[in-house]
PDB file of C-alpha atoms in Angstrom:
ATOM      1  CA  MET A   1     -21.456   4.182   8.055  1.00 93.00           C
ATOM      2  CA  VAL A   2     -18.723   6.308   6.573  1.00 94.00           C
ATOM      3  CA  SER A   3     -16.817   6.176   3.295  1.00 94.00           C
ATOM      4  CA  TYR A   4     -13.574   8.124   2.965  1.00 92.00           C
ATOM      5  CA  ASN A   5     -10.848   8.347   0.311  1.00 93.00           C
ATOM      6  CA  ILE A   6      -8.070   8.895   2.824  1.00 92.00           C
ATOM      7  CA  ARG A   7      -5.263   9.470   0.244  1.00 89.00           C
ATOM      8  CA  GLY A   8      -2.711   7.724   2.411  1.00 91.00           C
ATOM      9  CA  LEU A   9      -3.190   6.123   5.831  1.00 91.00           C
ATOM     10  CA  GLY A  10       0.447   5.716   6.839  1.00 86.00           C
ATOM     11  CA  SER A  11       0.849   8.770   9.062  1.00 90.00           C
ATOM     12  CA  LYS A  12      -0.198   9.039  12.711  1.00 91.00           C
ATOM     13  CA  ILE A  13      -2.189  12.166  11.844  1.00 93.00           C
ATOM     14  CA  LYS A  14      -4.336  10.323   9.273  1.00 92.00           C
ATOM     15  CA  LYS A  15      -4.916   7.381  11.616  1.00 93.00           C
ATOM     16  CA  ARG A  16      -5.967   9.727  14.397  1.00 94.00           C
ATOM     17  CA  GLU A  17      -8.261  11.599  12.017  1.00 94.00           C
ATOM     18  CA  VAL A  18     -10.101   8.386  11.074  1.00 95.00           C
ATOM     19  CA  ARG A  19     -10.267   7.188  14.689  1.00 95.00           C
ATOM     20  CA  GLU A  20     -11.772  10.492  15.861  1.00 96.00           C
ATOM     21  CA  LEU A  21     -14.329  10.360  13.033  1.00 95.00           C
ATOM     22  CA  ILE A  22     -15.321   6.791  13.931  1.00 95.00           C
ATOM     23  CA  GLN A  23     -15.687   7.603  17.604  1.00 95.00           C
ATOM     24  CA  LYS A  24     -17.447  10.940  17.188  1.00 95.00           C
ATOM     25  CA  GLN A  25     -20.010   9.620  14.697  1.00 94.00           C
ATOM     26  CA  LYS A  26     -20.356   6.204  16.407  1.00 95.00           C
ATOM     27  CA  ILE A  27     -19.556   4.407  13.154  1.00 95.00           C
ATOM     28  CA  ASP A  28     -20.440   0.702  12.796  1.00 95.00           C
ATOM     29  CA  PHE A  29     -18.970   0.180   9.314  1.00 96.00           C
ATOM     30  CA  CYS A  30     -16.122   2.147   7.719  1.00 97.00           C
ATOM     31  CA  PHE A  31     -15.072   2.085   4.045  1.00 97.00           C
ATOM     32  CA  LEU A  32     -11.593   3.537   3.343  1.00 97.00           C
ATOM     33  CA  GLN A  33     -10.002   3.924  -0.074  1.00 96.00           C
ATOM     34  CA  GLU A  34      -6.471   4.741  -1.258  1.00 94.00           C
ATOM     35  CA  THR A  35      -4.709   3.651   1.934  1.00 94.00           C
ATOM     36  CA  LYS A  36      -1.403   3.517   0.013  1.00 92.00           C
ATOM     37  CA  MET A  37      -0.272   0.832   2.473  1.00 89.00           C
ATOM     38  CA  GLU A  38       1.108  -2.539   1.404  1.00 82.00           C
ATOM     39  CA  ASN A  39       0.952  -3.912   4.943  1.00 84.00           C
ATOM     40  CA  ILE A  40      -1.620  -2.985   7.589  1.00 85.00           C
ATOM     41  CA  ASN A  41      -1.121  -4.990  10.763  1.00 87.00           C
ATOM     42  CA  GLU A  42      -3.695  -5.699  13.449  1.00 88.00           C
ATOM     43  CA  PHE A  43      -2.092  -3.215  15.837  1.00 89.00           C
ATOM     44  CA  ASP A  44      -2.655  -0.458  13.258  1.00 90.00           C
ATOM     45  CA  LEU A  45      -6.248  -1.576  12.717  1.00 93.00           C
ATOM     46  CA  LYS A  46      -7.065  -1.549  16.435  1.00 92.00           C
ATOM     47  CA  SER A  47      -5.429   1.859  16.756  1.00 91.00           C
ATOM     48  CA  ILE A  48      -7.479   3.249  13.856  1.00 93.00           C
ATOM     49  CA  TRP A  49     -10.749   1.748  15.126  1.00 95.00           C
ATOM     50  CA  GLY A  50     -10.091   2.845  18.686  1.00 92.00           C
ATOM     51  CA  THR A  51     -10.717  -0.496  20.433  1.00 92.00           C
ATOM     52  CA  ASP A  52      -9.270  -4.023  20.414  1.00 92.00           C
ATOM     53  CA  SER A  53     -12.519  -5.403  19.011  1.00 94.00           C
ATOM     54  CA  VAL A  54     -12.663  -4.752  15.259  1.00 96.00           C
ATOM     55  CA  GLY A  55     -13.625  -6.759  12.182  1.00 96.00           C
ATOM     56  CA  PHE A  56     -11.768  -5.986   8.971  1.00 96.00           C
ATOM     57  CA  ALA A  57     -10.996  -6.869   5.369  1.00 96.00           C
ATOM     58  CA  ARG A  58      -8.244  -5.311   3.291  1.00 94.00           C
ATOM     59  CA  ARG A  59      -6.851  -5.107  -0.198  1.00 94.00           C
ATOM     60  CA  GLN A  60      -3.202  -4.174  -0.011  1.00 88.00           C
ATOM     61  CA  ALA A  61      -1.848  -1.266  -2.021  1.00 89.00           C
ATOM     62  CA  ASP A  62       0.276  -1.951  -5.080  1.00 80.00           C
ATOM     63  CA  GLY A  63       3.420  -0.199  -3.936  1.00 69.00           C
ATOM     64  CA  ARG A  64       2.305   3.332  -3.056  1.00 69.00           C
ATOM     65  CA  SER A  65      -0.836   3.145  -5.162  1.00 77.00           C
ATOM     66  CA  GLY A  66      -4.368   2.127  -4.187  1.00 90.00           C
ATOM     67  CA  GLY A  67      -5.287   0.057  -1.164  1.00 93.00           C
ATOM     68  CA  ILE A  68      -8.795  -0.577   0.231  1.00 96.00           C
ATOM     69  CA  LEU A  69      -9.782  -1.179   3.845  1.00 96.00           C
ATOM     70  CA  SER A  70     -13.159  -2.063   5.381  1.00 97.00           C
ATOM     71  CA  MET A  71     -13.629  -2.114   9.167  1.00 97.00           C
ATOM     72  CA  TRP A  72     -16.687  -2.846  11.267  1.00 97.00           C
ATOM     73  CA  ASN A  73     -18.022  -3.372  14.756  1.00 96.00           C
ATOM     74  CA  PRO A  74     -18.050  -7.178  15.287  1.00 96.00           C
ATOM     75  CA  ALA A  75     -20.897  -6.830  17.790  1.00 95.00           C
ATOM     76  CA  ILE A  76     -23.040  -5.496  14.925  1.00 95.00           C
ATOM     77  CA  PHE A  77     -21.758  -7.479  11.929  1.00 96.00           C
ATOM     78  CA  SER A  78     -19.785 -10.709  11.467  1.00 96.00           C
ATOM     79  CA  SER A  79     -18.063 -11.645   8.204  1.00 97.00           C
ATOM     80  CA  SER A  80     -18.663 -15.046   6.623  1.00 96.00           C
ATOM     81  CA  SER A  81     -16.592 -14.515   3.459  1.00 96.00           C
ATOM     82  CA  GLN A  82     -14.501 -11.788   1.874  1.00 96.00           C
ATOM     83  CA  TRP A  83     -12.508 -11.391  -1.307  1.00 97.00           C
ATOM     84  CA  ASP A  84     -10.976  -8.647  -3.389  1.00 95.00           C
ATOM     85  CA  ILE A  85     -10.615  -7.866  -7.060  1.00 95.00           C
ATOM     86  CA  SER A  86      -8.954  -4.975  -8.827  1.00 93.00           C
ATOM     87  CA  GLY A  87     -11.006  -1.969  -7.742  1.00 96.00           C
ATOM     88  CA  ALA A  88     -13.190  -3.526  -5.025  1.00 97.00           C
ATOM     89  CA  LEU A  89     -13.266  -5.333  -1.689  1.00 97.00           C
ATOM     90  CA  ILE A  90     -16.337  -7.523  -1.065  1.00 98.00           C
ATOM     91  CA  VAL A  91     -17.522  -8.707   2.352  1.00 98.00           C
ATOM     92  CA  ASN A  92     -20.471 -11.022   2.984  1.00 97.00           C
ATOM     93  CA  GLY A  93     -21.755 -11.567   6.485  1.00 96.00           C
ATOM     94  CA  ARG A  94     -24.586 -11.383   8.977  1.00 96.00           C
ATOM     95  CA  TRP A  95     -26.092  -8.578  11.042  1.00 91.00           C
ATOM     96  CA  ALA A  96     -26.700  -9.472  14.672  1.00 90.00           C
ATOM     97  CA  ALA A  97     -29.920  -7.459  14.718  1.00 84.00           C
ATOM     98  CA  GLY A  98     -32.508  -9.533  12.858  1.00 86.00           C
ATOM     99  CA  ASN A  99     -29.968 -12.241  11.973  1.00 89.00           C
ATOM    100  CA  ILE A 100     -29.897 -10.966   8.377  1.00 92.00           C
ATOM    101  CA  ASN A 101     -27.329 -11.798   5.688  1.00 94.00           C
ATOM    102  CA  GLY A 102     -25.829  -8.819   3.873  1.00 94.00           C
ATOM    103  CA  CYS A 103     -23.112  -7.734   1.474  1.00 96.00           C
ATOM    104  CA  PHE A 104     -20.803  -4.703   1.713  1.00 97.00           C
ATOM    105  CA  ILE A 105     -18.732  -3.687  -1.311  1.00 98.00           C
ATOM    106  CA  ASN A 106     -15.967  -1.110  -0.894  1.00 98.00           C
ATOM    107  CA  VAL A 107     -15.023   0.455  -4.252  1.00 98.00           C
ATOM    108  CA  TYR A 108     -11.931   2.305  -5.363  1.00 96.00           C
ATOM    109  CA  ALA A 109     -12.456   2.233  -9.116  1.00 96.00           C
ATOM    110  CA  PRO A 110      -9.535   2.429 -11.554  1.00 94.00           C
ATOM    111  CA  GLN A 111      -8.980   5.415 -13.824  1.00 90.00           C
ATOM    112  CA  ASN A 112      -8.879   3.377 -17.036  1.00 93.00           C
ATOM    113  CA  LEU A 113     -12.278   3.107 -18.744  1.00 94.00           C
ATOM    114  CA  ILE A 114     -11.843  -0.500 -19.920  1.00 96.00           C
ATOM    115  CA  ASP A 115     -10.910  -1.573 -16.398  1.00 96.00           C
ATOM    116  CA  LYS A 116     -13.899   0.316 -14.979  1.00 96.00           C
ATOM    117  CA  GLU A 117     -16.305  -1.361 -17.391  1.00 97.00           C
ATOM    118  CA  ALA A 118     -14.904  -4.745 -16.356  1.00 97.00           C
ATOM    119  CA  LEU A 119     -15.424  -3.787 -12.698  1.00 98.00           C
ATOM    120  CA  TRP A 120     -19.059  -2.722 -13.298  1.00 98.00           C
ATOM    121  CA  ASP A 121     -19.725  -6.049 -15.064  1.00 98.00           C
ATOM    122  CA  TYR A 122     -18.227  -8.051 -12.201  1.00 98.00           C
ATOM    123  CA  LEU A 123     -20.084  -6.136  -9.501  1.00 98.00           C
ATOM    124  CA  GLY A 124     -23.295  -6.504 -11.487  1.00 97.00           C
ATOM    125  CA  GLY A 125     -22.828 -10.269 -11.227  1.00 97.00           C
ATOM    126  CA  VAL A 126     -22.318 -10.005  -7.456  1.00 96.00           C
ATOM    127  CA  VAL A 127     -25.510  -7.960  -7.123  1.00 96.00           C
ATOM    128  CA  CYS A 128     -27.485 -10.516  -9.169  1.00 94.00           C
ATOM    129  CA  GLN A 129     -26.237 -13.392  -7.002  1.00 92.00           C
ATOM    130  CA  ASN A 130     -27.253 -11.580  -3.815  1.00 89.00           C
ATOM    131  CA  ARG A 131     -30.614 -10.078  -4.787  1.00 87.00           C
ATOM    132  CA  VAL A 132     -32.372 -11.599  -1.776  1.00 90.00           C
ATOM    133  CA  SER A 133     -29.903  -9.924   0.617  1.00 93.00           C
ATOM    134  CA  PRO A 134     -29.298  -6.254   1.468  1.00 95.00           C
ATOM    135  CA  ILE A 135     -26.359  -4.862  -0.499  1.00 97.00           C
ATOM    136  CA  CYS A 136     -24.439  -1.638   0.072  1.00 97.00           C
ATOM    137  CA  ILE A 137     -21.819  -0.474  -2.445  1.00 98.00           C
ATOM    138  CA  ALA A 138     -19.814   2.545  -1.306  1.00 97.00           C
ATOM    139  CA  GLY A 139     -16.588   4.326  -2.084  1.00 96.00           C
ATOM    140  CA  ASP A 140     -14.755   6.316  -4.730  1.00 95.00           C
ATOM    141  CA  PHE A 141     -16.170   5.301  -8.109  1.00 95.00           C
ATOM    142  CA  ASN A 142     -13.882   7.604 -10.120  1.00 91.00           C
ATOM    143  CA  SER A 143     -16.819   8.299 -12.446  1.00 91.00           C
ATOM    144  CA  ILE A 144     -19.566  10.844 -12.669  1.00 86.00           C
ATOM    145  CA  ARG A 145     -23.136   9.866 -13.441  1.00 87.00           C
ATOM    146  CA  PHE A 146     -24.399  13.130 -14.972  1.00 83.00           C
ATOM    147  CA  GLY A 147     -22.683  15.996 -16.757  1.00 80.00           C
ATOM    148  CA  ASN A 148     -23.371  18.512 -13.984  1.00 78.00           C
ATOM    149  CA  GLU A 149     -21.383  16.409 -11.505  1.00 80.00           C
ATOM    150  CA  ARG A 150     -18.116  17.849 -12.824  1.00 78.00           C
ATOM    151  CA  VAL A 151     -17.548  21.570 -13.209  1.00 82.00           C
ATOM    152  CA  GLY A 152     -14.673  24.006 -13.568  1.00 80.00           C
ATOM    153  CA  ARG A 153     -11.703  24.632 -15.813  1.00 64.00           C
ATOM    154  CA  GLY A 154     -10.506  21.500 -17.591  1.00 60.00           C
ATOM    155  CA  SER A 155     -13.614  19.584 -16.541  1.00 58.00           C
ATOM    156  CA  GLN A 156     -13.903  17.446 -19.680  1.00 62.00           C
ATOM    157  CA  PHE A 157     -15.351  13.978 -19.200  1.00 71.00           C
ATOM    158  CA  SER A 158     -15.956  10.854 -21.244  1.00 83.00           C
ATOM    159  CA  THR A 159     -19.582  10.345 -22.273  1.00 90.00           C
ATOM    160  CA  ARG A 160     -18.925   6.610 -22.601  1.00 92.00           C
ATOM    161  CA  ASP A 161     -17.532   6.505 -19.050  1.00 93.00           C
ATOM    162  CA  MET A 162     -20.536   8.383 -17.687  1.00 93.00           C
ATOM    163  CA  GLN A 163     -23.051   6.214 -19.551  1.00 95.00           C
ATOM    164  CA  ALA A 164     -21.340   2.966 -18.516  1.00 96.00           C
ATOM    165  CA  PHE A 165     -21.516   3.974 -14.852  1.00 96.00           C
ATOM    166  CA  ASP A 166     -25.144   5.085 -15.064  1.00 96.00           C
ATOM    167  CA  ASN A 167     -26.069   1.869 -16.919  1.00 97.00           C
ATOM    168  CA  PHE A 168     -24.448  -0.192 -14.154  1.00 97.00           C
ATOM    169  CA  ILE A 169     -26.621   1.540 -11.547  1.00 97.00           C
ATOM    170  CA  ARG A 170     -29.845   1.286 -13.559  1.00 97.00           C
ATOM    171  CA  ALA A 171     -29.336  -2.268 -14.830  1.00 97.00           C
ATOM    172  CA  ASN A 172     -28.873  -3.544 -11.274  1.00 97.00           C
ATOM    173  CA  ASP A 173     -31.799  -1.551  -9.810  1.00 96.00           C
ATOM    174  CA  LEU A 174     -29.502   0.250  -7.399  1.00 97.00           C
ATOM    175  CA  VAL A 175     -30.638   3.326  -5.494  1.00 97.00           C
ATOM    176  CA  GLU A 176     -28.254   6.164  -4.748  1.00 95.00           C
ATOM    177  CA  ILE A 177     -28.502   7.444  -1.194  1.00 93.00           C
ATOM    178  CA  ARG A 178     -28.724  11.226  -1.264  1.00 85.00           C
ATOM    179  CA  LEU A 179     -25.845  12.793   0.631  1.00 80.00           C
ATOM    180  CA  GLN A 180     -25.986  15.959   2.692  1.00 78.00           C
ATOM    181  CA  GLY A 181     -23.359  18.675   2.765  1.00 78.00           C
ATOM    182  CA  ARG A 182     -21.234  19.548  -0.254  1.00 79.00           C
ATOM    183  CA  THR A 183     -22.481  18.750  -3.735  1.00 80.00           C
ATOM    184  CA  PHE A 184     -19.005  17.648  -4.849  1.00 79.00           C
ATOM    185  CA  THR A 185     -16.698  15.150  -3.139  1.00 81.00           C
ATOM    186  CA  TRP A 186     -13.416  15.795  -4.994  1.00 76.00           C
ATOM    187  CA  TYR A 187     -11.707  19.144  -5.456  1.00 74.00           C
ATOM    188  CA  GLN A 188      -8.605  19.945  -7.480  1.00 73.00           C
ATOM    189  CA  PRO A 189      -5.944  21.439  -5.174  1.00 76.00           C
ATOM    190  CA  ASN A 190      -6.198  24.783  -6.977  1.00 74.00           C
ATOM    191  CA  GLY A 191      -9.996  24.703  -6.710  1.00 68.00           C
ATOM    192  CA  GLN A 192     -10.493  25.081 -10.468  1.00 74.00           C
ATOM    193  CA  CYS A 193     -12.258  21.761 -10.968  1.00 84.00           C
ATOM    194  CA  LYS A 194     -14.576  19.677  -8.771  1.00 81.00           C
ATOM    195  CA  SER A 195     -16.439  16.401  -9.198  1.00 82.00           C
ATOM    196  CA  LYS A 196     -18.844  14.057  -7.457  1.00 80.00           C
ATOM    197  CA  LEU A 197     -16.984  10.749  -7.351  1.00 86.00           C
ATOM    198  CA  ASP A 198     -18.016   9.238  -4.000  1.00 92.00           C
ATOM    199  CA  ARG A 199     -21.390   7.560  -3.386  1.00 94.00           C
ATOM    200  CA  PHE A 200     -23.496   5.054  -1.486  1.00 96.00           C
ATOM    201  CA  LEU A 201     -25.521   2.678  -3.684  1.00 98.00           C
ATOM    202  CA  VAL A 202     -27.989   0.161  -2.209  1.00 97.00           C
ATOM    203  CA  ASN A 203     -30.536  -2.345  -3.486  1.00 96.00           C
ATOM    204  CA  ASP A 204     -34.259  -2.550  -2.713  1.00 95.00           C
ATOM    205  CA  LYS A 205     -33.664  -5.207  -0.056  1.00 94.00           C
ATOM    206  CA  TRP A 206     -31.426  -2.798   1.842  1.00 94.00           C
ATOM    207  CA  LEU A 207     -34.186  -0.178   1.838  1.00 93.00           C
ATOM    208  CA  GLU A 208     -36.733  -2.734   3.059  1.00 92.00           C
ATOM    209  CA  VAL A 209     -34.555  -3.774   5.995  1.00 88.00           C
TER     210      VAL A 209
END
């Protein structure tokens, strides 16, 4: 799986970049955030995935802001239901291997703290309703969990924001998958501030399977 805040998917260069990543890493499920596209047609989706056979769910951008896209290999996973809310795209379905139900949640959290707290509450309800199934929540959470996840000049952060995000993870017994590579996932263009905003969170059932 891969999760990527693409910061605009409209150009041929960005589409080719995602396609090459999917093909090189043999990706089965792709989470993209900030597509900045109001309309993504099936031709675009097949071009991005690299084949005519692709499953997908999308939350359109609001003008040139936001936009979430999930894509998957339909030979591996088939969707049974999907819906979107402000800040997340939720897909339920079944894995071919083992015939197991599962839930994928693609997150592009809002900047506003009140909106983020509402999102954490909603996703907590989704997790509770699906406790018997594997759940994977991935994307750009626009929040840090600990103080050392943001460093550099102008790196102030809201303690309430940080605590609300950490409480969401703990209250729902989610496990953060440790990532390799860089410690931080977002860098200010001038390099003076960096943060860890992107994550994979899973439940115990996911780890069992």
